[in-house]
Amino acid sequence: MQLVTYLAGRTPRLGAVWHDVVLDLRNLSADMAAQRAARPARDALLPVSMLALIDGGPALWARAHEVWRYGCGLVDTLDPADLQSRHVARPLARARLLAPIPRPRKNIFCMGRNYAEHAAERGAAPPDRPVFFTKPPSAVIGPGAPIVHHAITQALDYEVELAAVVGRGGRDFGADEALGHVFGYAVLNDVTARDLQKAHQQWFKGKSLDTFSPMGPVLVTADEIPDPQTLGIRLRVNGVTRQEATTGQMIFGVAQLLAALAAGMTLEPGDILATGTPSGVAAATGAYLKVGDVVEAEIDGLGCLTNPVVAAEGQR
Ligand code: MG
């Protein structure tokens, strides 16, 4: 499933994309129960938020898949007007998508220097152990939302990354079990103010400004990504390719990273791990992001995350 969080009026709701339509999973679950002549019991209904779905565990995920397959059948057989009148679907082109998890409960776990060529372009040796840091929930924005070029930085950079979202929590599990803890995958752009990163010596500040964690457009469930180390990953600025690699070039794969992170530290449903970026960042060339630029971060099977760069309000 390609899960999304979309805005219906002013309310974020859980959806799933099928062809060019966003299915509303809560309304679909009610429609399905009604069509089967059953009074929809409260526990038959799906939640309206992504985190509530993730928290629900495997039984609820299986139910979401069942409801989604029912919705796909409706999309394939009904005409669009009927779909909309039943409040179960709307055209993707007219849906405003938010980040799949618009406000994570915890900081996003991130991995630094996880591609050898990127470590080299930053003048660093490949690490022997994963280099972890975090970004705060307040930095998250969705597809289409602007990345703010805060006045505090003159070195605004991008980093396309594969993000894994934890479904089943746990601690002290091995790399061989780790992918079983993943709920799904998404594109994340680890936007970075390089000058702040350097000035403060520790990475947190330079990577944590408001709007510095674009994520989306979709969260693809793990069943559709059996091997997360085989995906093409790339980033364009104004249509020009800046980063181009495959996730197979990671030094530590998703499973190794999760196992290392979970050693002695509990991972919980909804936790997000960004797995590092390939070479081609602006810090290596000096071609930093400018107001007016459009950044497209893309991973095979996970879609394209597009965000414009804008000036902060009150700035020129
Ligand atoms: Mg990064």
Short mmCIF file of C-alpha atoms and ligand atoms in Angstrom, two decimals:
data_model
loop_
_atom_site.label_atom_id
_atom_site.label_comp_id
_atom_site.label_asym_id
_atom_site.label_seq_id
_atom_site.Cartn_x
_atom_site.Cartn_y
_atom_site.Cartn_z
CA MET A 1 0.00 0.00 0.00
CA GLN A 2 1.06 3.55 -0.69
CA LEU A 3 -0.24 5.27 2.43
CA VAL A 4 -0.65 9.03 2.70
CA THR A 5 -1.86 11.62 5.14
CA TYR A 6 -4.06 14.14 3.33
CA LEU A 7 -6.07 17.17 4.34
CA ALA A 8 -9.87 16.96 4.21
CA GLY A 9 -10.89 20.51 4.99
CA ARG A 10 -8.56 21.26 7.88
CA THR A 11 -8.40 17.72 9.20
CA PRO A 12 -5.52 15.33 8.43
CA ARG A 13 -6.80 11.89 7.40
CA LEU A 14 -5.29 8.55 6.55
CA GLY A 15 -5.45 7.60 2.88
CA ALA A 16 -4.03 5.16 0.38
CA VAL A 17 -3.17 5.93 -3.24
CA TRP A 18 -4.45 3.71 -6.01
CA HIS A 19 -3.77 4.89 -9.57
CA ASP A 20 -4.72 8.59 -9.55
CA VAL A 21 -7.06 8.43 -6.58
CA VAL A 22 -6.69 8.87 -2.81
CA LEU A 23 -8.84 6.37 -0.94
CA ASP A 24 -10.05 7.45 2.53
CA LEU A 25 -9.39 4.35 4.63
CA ARG A 26 -11.72 5.23 7.52
CA ASN A 27 -14.68 5.97 5.25
CA LEU A 28 -13.90 2.93 3.12
CA SER A 29 -13.96 0.70 6.20
CA ALA A 30 -17.43 2.05 7.05
CA ASP A 31 -18.60 1.64 3.44
CA MET A 32 -17.32 -1.93 3.35
CA ALA A 33 -19.12 -2.85 6.55
CA ALA A 34 -22.35 -1.25 5.27
CA GLN A 35 -22.14 -3.06 1.93
CA ARG A 36 -21.77 -6.33 3.78
CA ALA A 37 -25.00 -5.51 5.63
CA ALA A 38 -23.22 -5.40 8.93
CA ARG A 39 -23.71 -2.60 11.37
CA PRO A 40 -20.20 -1.12 11.47
CA ALA A 41 -18.85 -1.97 14.88
CA ARG A 42 -16.43 0.62 16.17
CA ASP A 43 -13.57 -1.84 15.99
CA ALA A 44 -14.37 -2.52 12.34
CA LEU A 45 -13.47 1.05 11.46
CA LEU A 46 -9.94 2.05 10.60
CA PRO A 47 -8.33 5.03 12.38
CA VAL A 48 -7.91 8.42 10.76
CA SER A 49 -4.23 8.92 11.59
CA MET A 50 -1.10 7.14 10.37
CA LEU A 51 0.34 6.81 13.88
CA ALA A 52 -2.89 5.20 15.12
CA LEU A 53 -2.69 2.70 12.27
CA ILE A 54 0.95 1.91 13.05
CA ASP A 55 0.17 1.60 16.77
CA GLY A 56 -2.60 -0.89 15.98
CA GLY A 57 -0.14 -3.63 15.08
CA PRO A 58 -0.30 -6.49 12.59
CA ALA A 59 -4.02 -7.28 13.00
CA LEU A 60 -4.99 -3.69 12.15
CA TRP A 61 -2.48 -3.57 9.26
CA ALA A 62 -4.05 -6.71 7.81
CA ARG A 63 -7.48 -5.09 8.12
CA ALA A 64 -6.17 -1.96 6.39
CA HIS A 65 -4.93 -4.14 3.51
CA GLU A 66 -8.34 -5.79 3.26
CA VAL A 67 -10.11 -2.42 3.19
CA TRP A 68 -7.61 -1.09 0.65
CA ARG A 69 -8.20 -4.05 -1.69
CA TYR A 70 -11.94 -3.42 -1.38
CA GLY A 71 -11.33 0.25 -2.28
CA CYS A 72 -9.17 -0.67 -5.27
CA GLY A 73 -12.07 -2.78 -6.53
CA LEU A 74 -14.43 0.20 -6.22
CA VAL A 75 -12.01 2.48 -8.08
CA ASP A 76 -11.69 -0.06 -10.88
CA THR A 77 -15.47 -0.52 -11.29
CA LEU A 78 -17.28 2.69 -10.27
CA ASP A 79 -17.13 6.03 -12.03
CA PRO A 80 -15.40 8.92 -10.23
CA ALA A 81 -18.64 10.74 -9.36
CA ASP A 82 -19.98 7.68 -7.52
CA LEU A 83 -16.73 7.32 -5.64
CA GLN A 84 -16.84 10.92 -4.48
CA SER A 85 -20.51 10.80 -3.51
CA ARG A 86 -19.73 7.84 -1.24
CA HIS A 87 -16.91 9.90 0.36
CA VAL A 88 -14.45 7.07 -0.17
CA ALA A 89 -12.10 8.64 -2.71
CA ARG A 90 -10.92 11.88 -4.25
CA PRO A 91 -8.62 12.64 -7.18
CA LEU A 92 -4.96 12.58 -6.17
CA ALA A 93 -4.36 15.75 -8.16
CA ARG A 94 -6.82 17.63 -5.94
CA ALA A 95 -5.66 16.15 -2.61
CA ARG A 96 -3.31 18.17 -0.45
CA LEU A 97 -0.80 15.72 0.98
CA LEU A 98 1.00 16.24 4.27
CA ALA A 99 4.04 14.30 5.44
CA PRO A 100 2.90 10.67 5.97
CA ILE A 101 3.54 11.22 9.71
CA PRO A 102 2.93 14.97 9.93
CA ARG A 103 4.17 15.24 13.51
CA PRO A 104 6.34 12.34 14.71
CA ARG A 105 6.18 11.70 18.45
CA LYS A 106 9.96 11.67 18.79
CA ASN A 107 13.01 13.05 17.07
CA ILE A 108 13.86 11.41 13.77
CA PHE A 109 16.90 9.15 14.10
CA CYS A 110 19.43 9.88 11.38
CA MET A 111 22.60 8.29 10.10
CA GLY A 112 25.59 10.37 8.97
CA ARG A 113 28.17 9.39 6.35
CA ASN A 114 26.54 6.12 5.33
CA TYR A 115 27.70 6.20 1.69
CA ALA A 116 31.48 6.00 1.16
CA GLU A 117 31.55 8.56 -1.67
CA HIS A 118 29.59 11.05 0.43
CA ALA A 119 31.96 10.58 3.39
CA ALA A 120 34.88 11.20 1.00
CA GLU A 121 33.37 14.37 -0.49
CA ARG A 122 32.96 15.68 3.08
CA GLY A 123 36.61 14.89 3.79
CA ALA A 124 35.81 12.04 6.18
CA ALA A 125 36.77 8.38 6.28
CA PRO A 126 33.95 5.82 6.11
CA PRO A 127 32.84 5.20 9.71
CA ASP A 128 33.51 1.87 11.48
CA ARG A 129 30.26 2.17 13.43
CA PRO A 130 27.03 4.00 12.53
CA VAL A 131 27.12 7.75 13.26
CA PHE A 132 23.72 8.69 14.70
CA PHE A 133 22.15 12.11 15.27
CA THR A 134 18.55 13.33 15.35
CA LYS A 135 16.20 15.95 13.90
CA PRO A 136 13.20 17.29 15.85
CA PRO A 137 9.53 16.62 14.94
CA SER A 138 9.00 20.38 14.46
CA ALA A 139 11.18 20.28 11.30
CA VAL A 140 8.84 17.95 9.38
CA ILE A 141 6.98 19.22 6.31
CA GLY A 142 5.13 17.42 3.53
CA PRO A 143 5.36 17.26 -0.26
CA GLY A 144 4.95 20.63 -1.94
CA ALA A 145 5.50 22.58 1.26
CA PRO A 146 8.26 25.19 1.12
CA ILE A 147 11.75 24.72 2.56
CA VAL A 148 12.48 28.04 4.28
CA HIS A 149 15.84 29.62 3.53
CA HIS A 150 16.35 31.03 7.03
CA ALA A 151 18.48 34.18 7.19
CA ILE A 152 20.76 32.48 9.71
CA THR A 153 22.36 30.33 6.98
CA GLN A 154 24.27 31.08 3.79
CA ALA A 155 24.93 27.40 3.03
CA LEU A 156 21.60 25.63 2.58
CA ASP A 157 22.03 22.03 1.43
CA TYR A 158 19.91 18.97 0.55
CA GLU A 159 20.34 15.23 1.24
CA VAL A 160 18.00 12.64 -0.30
CA GLU A 161 17.58 9.67 2.07
CA LEU A 162 15.65 6.46 2.47
CA ALA A 163 13.62 6.59 5.70
CA ALA A 164 12.37 3.47 7.47
CA VAL A 165 9.39 3.71 9.83
CA VAL A 166 9.24 1.27 12.75
CA GLY A 167 6.08 -0.83 13.00
CA ARG A 168 6.88 -3.40 15.64
CA GLY A 169 8.91 -1.94 18.50
CA GLY A 170 11.65 -3.76 20.30
CA ARG A 171 15.15 -3.78 21.72
CA ASP A 172 18.21 -5.97 21.33
CA PHE A 173 17.15 -7.69 18.13
CA GLY A 174 19.59 -8.91 15.51
CA ALA A 175 20.09 -7.59 12.00
CA ASP A 176 18.51 -10.83 10.73
CA GLU A 177 15.22 -9.88 12.44
CA ALA A 178 15.40 -6.12 11.95
CA LEU A 179 13.44 -5.75 8.70
CA GLY A 180 10.53 -7.52 10.42
CA HIS A 181 10.28 -4.43 12.64
CA VAL A 182 9.77 -2.07 9.68
CA PHE A 183 6.27 -0.83 8.93
CA GLY A 184 7.21 0.98 5.74
CA TYR A 185 9.54 3.27 3.83
CA ALA A 186 9.47 6.87 2.58
CA VAL A 187 11.66 9.51 0.99
CA LEU A 188 13.15 12.06 3.39
CA ASN A 189 15.23 15.15 2.56
CA ASP A 190 17.75 15.82 5.35
CA VAL A 191 17.99 19.56 4.68
CA THR A 192 21.10 21.01 6.30
CA ALA A 193 22.59 24.43 7.03
CA ARG A 194 26.26 23.53 6.48
CA ASP A 195 27.60 26.70 8.08
CA LEU A 196 25.62 26.06 11.28
CA GLN A 197 26.60 22.40 11.22
CA LYS A 198 30.23 23.49 11.19
CA ALA A 199 29.93 26.45 13.57
CA HIS A 200 28.19 24.49 16.32
CA GLN A 201 30.50 21.47 15.85
CA GLN A 202 27.62 19.09 16.56
CA TRP A 203 25.15 18.38 13.73
CA PHE A 204 21.86 18.82 15.57
CA LYS A 205 21.39 22.58 15.21
CA GLY A 206 22.32 22.84 11.54
CA LYS A 207 19.90 20.04 10.61
CA SER A 208 16.96 20.99 12.82
CA LEU A 209 15.66 24.35 11.60
CA ASP A 210 11.96 24.60 10.80
CA THR A 211 11.06 22.92 7.45
CA PHE A 212 14.36 20.97 7.35
CA SER A 213 12.72 17.51 7.21
CA PRO A 214 10.54 17.22 4.10
CA MET A 215 9.06 13.70 4.00
CA GLY A 216 6.78 11.82 1.61
CA PRO A 217 4.84 11.90 -0.61
CA VAL A 218 3.84 8.37 0.45
CA LEU A 219 4.71 5.78 3.09
CA VAL A 220 4.97 2.46 1.26
CA THR A 221 4.30 -0.59 3.41
CA ALA A 222 7.24 -2.95 3.86
CA ASP A 223 5.56 -5.85 2.01
CA GLU A 224 6.10 -3.86 -1.23
CA ILE A 225 9.83 -3.30 -0.52
CA PRO A 226 11.20 -6.78 0.27
CA ASP A 227 14.81 -5.59 -0.11
CA PRO A 228 15.47 -1.92 0.80
CA GLN A 229 19.06 -2.15 -0.51
CA THR A 230 18.12 -2.35 -4.20
CA LEU A 231 16.49 1.04 -4.82
CA GLY A 232 17.63 3.79 -7.15
CA ILE A 233 17.94 7.07 -5.19
CA ARG A 234 18.41 10.51 -6.72
CA LEU A 235 17.89 14.23 -6.21
CA ARG A 236 17.41 17.08 -8.68
CA VAL A 237 17.60 20.84 -8.22
CA ASN A 238 15.64 22.74 -10.88
CA GLY A 239 15.56 19.55 -12.95
CA VAL A 240 19.34 19.01 -12.85
CA THR A 241 20.49 15.76 -11.25
CA ARG A 242 22.76 16.38 -8.24
CA GLN A 243 22.66 12.99 -6.50
CA GLU A 244 22.30 9.59 -8.21
CA ALA A 245 23.04 6.25 -6.53
CA THR A 246 21.43 3.07 -5.27
CA THR A 247 20.62 2.17 -1.69
CA GLY A 248 22.87 -0.86 -2.19
CA GLN A 249 25.80 1.55 -1.77
CA MET A 250 25.02 2.15 1.91
CA ILE A 251 27.89 1.22 4.22
CA PHE A 252 25.42 -0.04 6.84
CA GLY A 253 22.14 -1.38 5.45
CA VAL A 254 18.73 -0.67 6.97
CA ALA A 255 18.79 -3.94 8.94
CA GLN A 256 22.24 -3.27 10.40
CA LEU A 257 21.31 0.31 11.32
CA LEU A 258 18.11 -0.72 13.08
CA ALA A 259 19.88 -3.47 15.01
CA ALA A 260 22.66 -1.07 16.06
CA LEU A 261 20.15 1.59 17.11
CA ALA A 262 18.04 -0.92 19.06
CA ALA A 263 20.97 -2.31 21.02
CA GLY A 264 20.08 -1.37 24.59
CA MET A 265 17.60 1.27 23.36
CA THR A 266 13.93 0.54 22.77
CA LEU A 267 12.54 1.40 19.36
CA GLU A 268 8.81 2.17 19.34
CA PRO A 269 6.08 2.07 16.70
CA GLY A 270 6.21 5.23 14.60
CA ASP A 271 9.91 5.87 15.13
CA ILE A 272 11.65 7.06 11.96
CA LEU A 273 15.21 6.28 10.85
CA ALA A 274 16.80 8.23 7.98
CA THR A 275 19.62 6.15 6.55
CA GLY A 276 22.11 8.66 5.14
CA THR A 277 22.69 10.31 1.80
CA PRO A 278 24.81 9.50 -1.27
CA SER A 279 27.40 11.85 -2.75
CA GLY A 280 26.54 14.99 -4.69
CA VAL A 281 25.59 17.41 -1.91
CA ALA A 282 26.03 21.14 -2.45
CA ALA A 283 28.75 21.34 0.21
CA ALA A 284 31.04 19.49 -2.21
CA THR A 285 30.52 21.97 -5.07
CA GLY A 286 29.44 25.22 -3.41
CA ALA A 287 26.16 25.17 -5.37
CA TYR A 288 23.94 25.76 -2.33
CA LEU A 289 20.17 26.10 -2.52
CA LYS A 290 18.76 29.53 -3.34
CA VAL A 291 15.32 31.07 -2.93
CA GLY A 292 13.27 30.02 -5.95
CA ASP A 293 14.93 26.62 -6.40
CA VAL A 294 12.81 23.47 -6.64
CA VAL A 295 14.20 20.30 -5.02
CA GLU A 296 13.03 16.84 -6.12
CA ALA A 297 14.11 13.89 -3.97
CA GLU A 298 13.19 10.52 -5.48
CA ILE A 299 13.55 6.82 -4.64
CA ASP A 300 12.36 3.97 -6.86
CA GLY A 301 9.01 2.69 -5.64
CA LEU A 302 8.59 5.47 -3.08
CA GLY A 303 7.80 8.40 -5.36
CA CYS A 304 9.17 11.90 -5.77
CA LEU A 305 9.23 14.46 -2.95
CA THR A 306 9.13 17.98 -4.40
CA ASN A 307 9.68 21.13 -2.35
CA PRO A 308 10.35 24.74 -3.38
CA VAL A 309 12.83 26.93 -1.49
CA VAL A 310 11.39 30.21 -0.20
CA ALA A 311 12.64 33.15 1.83
CA ALA A 312 11.62 33.41 5.46
CA GLU A 313 8.74 35.82 6.02
CA GLY A 314 10.02 39.34 6.39
CA GLN A 315 13.22 38.50 4.54
CA ARG A 316 14.13 39.33 1.01
MG MG B 1 21.80 13.09 6.19
#
